[in-house]
């Protein structure tokens, strides 16, 4: 278990390093609000859709393709989304509900979840994690666009406008374009894949630097209650609900552990990019990412210890 603790820290530490770098660069005035706005737009419209496209195209869909696991994961994602949204309606100001909901249900599965699944279960964890990541990317982005569009300042919430927001979202377009290439195993030129990977590799550091540049003690204090509430929902209550449901559904051992890791992962950096693109409270989104990334080092390891003690994994 000590190895898993070290693995969790080794995955989350670089995230914090890039966040801190963003804070430092903003203090040194090497970056400013104009840079952050432009870079966030580049991530949202360019590098992140490319990263999602490559993630699905490169995933091995033939290994560990388990329809029951995928169906449960999708249903559990919908349930956790509904629980987070319902709680936001009861406890949050209307303008913050979209940010709270996205922060509470959207996990960093492509970085933290997949890395931990691979660390624990090797190629099997990588195969299952890749398939689930491809599925959840589509679910996360559709649900995030939906809830952010409803609560964005001045947004129109008629069905036509919401459908247009979903269909024109660059992240969803990136996923949709990748599906036929992955399904029919269409090979792309190697030079094109290499160029796309160079471009996509900018996503996480650039997004995290922007988040760090956005953070301030004043904004953290102002949004502390909502940020902490969303973070507790992300790290404790929703993983508990989803993991217990998975156990009741009959999942055990590696399958149950991977499901837990995916639901217990900290809030994804994409939530900040989406919040900023939707003209939402991106400072609140940034605070939730920071809190959940730090808290996940503790919550994930406690969760794994409990699952092992119960003999479920």
C-alpha positions as semicolon CSV with decimal commas, in nm:
position;residue;x (nm);y (nm);z (nm)
1;X;0,000;0,000;0,000
2;X;0,295;0,232;0,068
3;X;0,386;0,198;-0,300
4;X;0,037;0,319;-0,396
5;X;0,076;0,619;-0,165
6;X;0,404;0,707;-0,336
7;X;0,246;0,653;-0,677
8;X;-0,044;0,885;-0,592
9;X;0,195;1,154;-0,471
10;X;0,418;1,114;-0,776
11;X;0,116;1,170;-1,004
12;X;-0,036;1,464;-0,818
13;X;0,293;1,641;-0,733
14;X;0,364;1,753;-1,093
15;X;0,009;1,891;-1,108
16;X;0,079;2,106;-0,803
17;X;0,417;2,206;-0,944
18;X;0,254;2,346;-1,259
19;X;-0,017;2,520;-1,053
20;X;0,251;2,683;-0,838
21;X;0,445;2,780;-1,150
22;X;0,136;2,962;-1,276
23;X;0,113;3,154;-0,946
24;X;0,482;3,250;-0,964
25;X;0,469;3,354;-1,330
26;X;0,168;3,577;-1,259
27;X;0,347;3,736;-0,961
28;X;0,658;3,797;-1,175
29;X;0,429;3,945;-1,444
30;X;0,564;3,706;-1,706
31;X;0,201;3,620;-1,778
32;X;-0,106;3,839;-1,740
33;X;-0,484;3,812;-1,774
34;X;-0,463;3,856;-2,151
35;X;-0,221;3,564;-2,179
36;X;-0,439;3,349;-1,952
37;X;-0,748;3,426;-2,161
38;X;-0,572;3,351;-2,490
39;X;-0,403;3,035;-2,359
40;X;-0,730;2,904;-2,211
41;X;-0,897;2,958;-2,547
42;X;-0,615;2,770;-2,721
43;X;-0,653;2,478;-2,481
44;X;-1,032;2,469;-2,516
45;X;-1,045;2,497;-2,893
46;X;-0,720;2,330;-2,997
47;X;-0,492;2,133;-2,771
48;X;-0,750;1,959;-2,550
49;X;-0,971;1,835;-2,838
50;X;-0,651;1,702;-2,998
51;X;-0,553;1,528;-2,674
52;X;-0,897;1,365;-2,643
53;X;-0,885;1,258;-3,009
54;X;-0,545;1,091;-2,964
55;X;-0,651;0,928;-2,637
56;X;-0,940;0,748;-2,805
57;X;-0,755;0,668;-3,127
58;X;-0,463;0,513;-2,937
59;X;-0,679;0,322;-2,687
60;X;-0,687;-0,056;-2,728
61;X;-1,061;-0,115;-2,757
62;X;-1,017;-0,488;-2,818
63;X;-0,871;-0,566;-2,474
64;X;-1,083;-0,581;-2,161
65;X;-1,396;-0,465;-2,346
66;X;-1,662;-0,543;-2,087
67;X;-2,011;-0,421;-2,179
68;X;-2,141;-0,468;-1,822
69;X;-1,859;-0,259;-1,677
70;X;-1,909;0,015;-1,935
71;X;-2,286;0,022;-1,885
72;X;-2,248;0,050;-1,508
73;X;-1,987;0,323;-1,544
74;X;-2,214;0,529;-1,768
75;X;-2,517;0,481;-1,542
76;X;-2,316;0,563;-1,230
77;X;-2,180;0,876;-1,399
78;X;-2,535;0,988;-1,475
79;X;-2,645;0,917;-1,118
80;X;-2,351;1,102;-0,960
81;X;-2,410;1,393;-1,195
82;X;-2,778;1,404;-1,093
83;X;-2,691;1,386;-0,721
84;X;-2,434;1,667;-0,752
85;X;-2,674;1,882;-0,953
86;X;-2,962;1,819;-0,713
87;X;-2,748;1,912;-0,414
88;X;-2,627;2,226;-0,595
89;X;-2,988;2,333;-0,652
90;X;-3,058;2,295;-0,280
91;X;-2,741;2,451;-0,139
92;X;-2,575;2,684;-0,395
93;X;-2,656;3,026;-0,541
94;X;-2,800;2,981;-0,887
95;X;-2,503;3,136;-1,068
96;X;-2,259;2,888;-0,903
97;X;-2,461;2,569;-0,957
98;X;-2,301;2,474;-1,287
99;X;-1,946;2,516;-1,154
100;X;-2,028;2,325;-0,834
101;X;-2,187;2,038;-1,027
102;X;-1,905;2,003;-1,278
103;X;-1,642;2,017;-1,004
104;X;-1,822;1,750;-0,804
105;X;-1,868;1,486;-1,074
106;X;-1,597;1,538;-1,337
107;X;-1,282;1,341;-1,252
108;X;-0,927;1,361;-1,380
109;X;-0,944;1,007;-1,517
110;X;-0,710;1,057;-1,810
111;X;-0,417;1,149;-1,581
112;X;-0,472;1,032;-1,223
113;X;-0,728;0,751;-1,266
114;X;-0,560;0,581;-1,562
115;X;-0,210;0,611;-1,414
116;X;-0,316;0,455;-1,082
117;X;-0,513;0,177;-1,255
118;X;-0,206;0,093;-1,463
119;X;0,019;0,106;-1,156
120;X;-0,201;-0,137;-0,963
121;X;-0,300;-0,382;-1,236
122;X;-0,051;-0,339;-1,520
123;X;-0,169;-0,403;-1,875
124;X;-0,512;-0,514;-1,755
125;X;-0,563;-0,188;-1,567
126;X;-0,440;0,008;-1,867
127;X;-0,678;-0,173;-2,103
128;X;-0,985;-0,130;-1,881
129;X;-0,891;0,227;-1,796
130;X;-0,844;0,324;-2,161
131;X;-1,183;0,187;-2,263
132;X;-1,356;0,359;-1,971
133;X;-1,169;0,683;-2,040
134;X;-1,291;0,686;-2,398
135;X;-1,650;0,638;-2,282
136;X;-1,644;0,884;-1,996
137;X;-1,486;1,164;-2,198
138;X;-1,799;1,179;-2,411
139;X;-2,032;1,163;-2,108
140;X;-1,841;1,423;-1,909
141;X;-1,832;1,677;-2,187
142;X;-2,199;1,648;-2,279
143;X;-2,312;1,674;-1,915
144;X;-2,072;1,962;-1,845
145;X;-2,187;2,160;-2,149
146;X;-2,548;2,102;-2,044
147;X;-2,517;2,221;-1,682
148;X;-2,282;2,510;-1,762
149;X;-2,504;2,635;-2,043
150;X;-2,808;2,638;-1,815
151;X;-2,638;2,847;-1,546
152;X;-2,404;3,063;-1,755
153;X;-2,474;3,439;-1,732
154;X;-2,718;3,538;-2,005
155;X;-2,734;3,187;-2,153
156;X;-3,039;3,071;-2,345
157;X;-3,175;2,743;-2,213
158;X;-3,418;2,638;-2,483
159;X;-3,360;2,286;-2,622
160;X;-3,233;2,412;-2,959
161;X;-2,968;2,633;-2,801
162;X;-2,857;2,358;-2,562
163;X;-2,825;2,108;-2,849
164;X;-2,623;2,360;-3,046
165;X;-2,394;2,417;-2,745
166;X;-2,333;2,043;-2,721
167;X;-2,283;1,980;-3,093
168;X;-2,046;2,274;-3,141
169;X;-1,835;2,211;-2,830
170;X;-1,474;2,151;-2,947
171;X;-1,412;1,879;-2,686
172;X;-1,716;1,680;-2,797
173;X;-1,620;1,728;-3,162
174;X;-1,273;1,593;-3,085
175;X;-1,421;1,280;-2,926
176;X;-1,680;1,228;-3,202
177;X;-1,417;1,255;-3,475
178;X;-1,200;0,996;-3,301
179;X;-1,469;0,727;-3,269
180;X;-1,474;0,609;-3,635
181;X;-1,092;0,604;-3,646
182;X;-1,081;0,388;-3,331
183;X;-1,372;0,162;-3,430
184;X;-1,248;0,084;-3,783
185;X;-0,881;0,107;-3,680
186;X;-0,801;0,361;-3,948
187;X;-0,430;0,438;-3,945
188;X;-0,319;0,796;-3,970
189;X;0,018;0,904;-4,114
190;X;0,294;0,883;-3,855
191;X;0,408;1,240;-3,917
192;X;0,054;1,363;-3,852
193;X;0,025;1,168;-3,526
194;X;0,365;1,295;-3,410
195;X;0,270;1,656;-3,486
196;X;-0,064;1,612;-3,310
197;X;0,109;1,468;-3,003
198;X;0,345;1,768;-2,986
199;X;0,042;1,997;-2,997
200;X;-0,160;1,789;-2,748
201;X;0,123;1,769;-2,495
202;X;0,082;2,141;-2,428
203;X;-0,266;2,083;-2,285
204;X;-0,206;1,990;-1,923
205;X;0,086;2,225;-1,843
206;X;-0,078;2,518;-2,020
207;X;-0,415;2,460;-1,853
208;X;-0,255;2,422;-1,509
209;X;-0,043;2,736;-1,551
210;X;-0,361;2,927;-1,639
211;X;-0,533;2,787;-1,330
212;X;-0,238;2,889;-1,113
213;X;-0,236;3,235;-1,267
214;X;-0,604;3,271;-1,184
215;X;-0,572;3,171;-0,818
216;X;-0,561;3,432;-0,546
217;X;-0,609;3,420;-0,170
218;X;-0,903;3,657;-0,198
219;X;-1,086;3,441;-0,452
220;X;-1,008;3,126;-0,252
221;X;-1,157;3,279;0,063
222;X;-1,459;3,415;-0,124
223;X;-1,550;3,079;-0,276
224;X;-1,423;2,860;0,009
225;X;-1,757;2,720;0,130
226;X;-1,882;2,624;-0,217
227;X;-1,540;2,496;-0,323
228;X;-1,504;2,280;-0,013
229;X;-1,860;2,147;-0,051
230;X;-1,801;2,050;-0,415
231;X;-1,463;1,897;-0,324
232;X;-1,614;1,685;-0,046
233;X;-1,878;1,565;-0,288
234;X;-1,604;1,473;-0,540
235;X;-1,364;1,304;-0,300
236;X;-1,597;1,134;-0,050
237;X;-1,970;1,109;-0,112
238;X;-1,990;1,036;-0,485
239;X;-1,705;0,778;-0,484
240;X;-1,870;0,612;-0,183
241;X;-2,206;0,597;-0,362
242;X;-2,063;0,474;-0,693
243;X;-1,828;0,216;-0,537
244;X;-2,098;0,072;-0,309
245;X;-2,329;0,049;-0,610
246;X;-2,057;-0,133;-0,805
247;X;-2,011;-0,383;-0,523
248;X;-2,385;-0,444;-0,505
249;X;-2,385;-0,494;-0,884
250;X;-2,132;-0,775;-0,841
251;X;-1,801;-0,612;-0,938
252;X;-1,497;-0,732;-0,745
253;X;-1,118;-0,720;-0,745
254;X;-0,953;-0,526;-1,030
255;X;-1,281;-0,415;-1,189
256;X;-1,409;-0,270;-0,863
257;X;-1,075;-0,106;-0,785
258;X;-1,057;0,064;-1,126
259;X;-1,412;0,192;-1,089
260;X;-1,325;0,333;-0,746
261;X;-1,009;0,502;-0,877
262;X;-1,202;0,666;-1,160
263;X;-1,479;0,797;-0,938
264;X;-1,236;0,907;-0,665
265;X;-1,000;1,097;-0,897
266;X;-0,967;1,473;-0,834
267;X;-1,154;1,724;-1,047
268;X;-1,020;1,746;-1,402
269;X;-0,831;2,052;-1,524
270;X;-1,075;2,057;-1,816
271;X;-1,343;2,185;-1,578
272;X;-1,156;2,515;-1,548
273;X;-1,125;2,546;-1,926
274;X;-1,494;2,469;-1,971
275;X;-1,599;2,714;-1,697
276;X;-1,394;2,995;-1,852
277;X;-1,530;2,923;-2,200
278;X;-1,886;2,936;-2,062
279;X;-1,821;3,271;-1,887
280;X;-1,869;3,099;-1,551
281;X;-1,684;3,154;-1,224
282;X;-1,352;3,008;-1,334
283;X;-1,189;3,114;-1,006
284;X;-1,426;2,881;-0,821
285;X;-1,345;2,604;-1,071
286;X;-0,973;2,660;-1,011
287;X;-1,018;2,643;-0,632
288;X;-1,206;2,311;-0,660
289;X;-0,927;2,163;-0,873
290;X;-0,662;2,265;-0,622
291;X;-0,854;2,133;-0,319
292;X;-0,947;1,798;-0,477
293;X;-0,598;1,741;-0,617
294;X;-0,447;1,787;-0,271
295;X;-0,724;1,594;-0,094
296;X;-0,714;1,299;-0,333
297;X;-0,370;1,198;-0,202
298;X;-0,543;1,115;0,128
299;X;-0,890;1,008;0,015
300;X;-0,779;0,765;-0,257
301;X;-0,538;0,583;-0,029
302;X;-0,791;0,563;0,256
303;X;-1,047;0,426;0,011
304;X;-0,807;0,159;-0,116
305;X;-0,719;0,057;0,239
306;X;-1,087;0,018;0,328
307;X;-1,162;-0,184;0,013
308;X;-0,868;-0,414;0,086
309;X;-0,966;-0,453;0,451
310;X;-1,318;-0,555;0,343
311;X;-1,172;-0,807;0,098
312;X;-1,345;-0,647;-0,198
313;X;-1,026;-0,592;-0,399
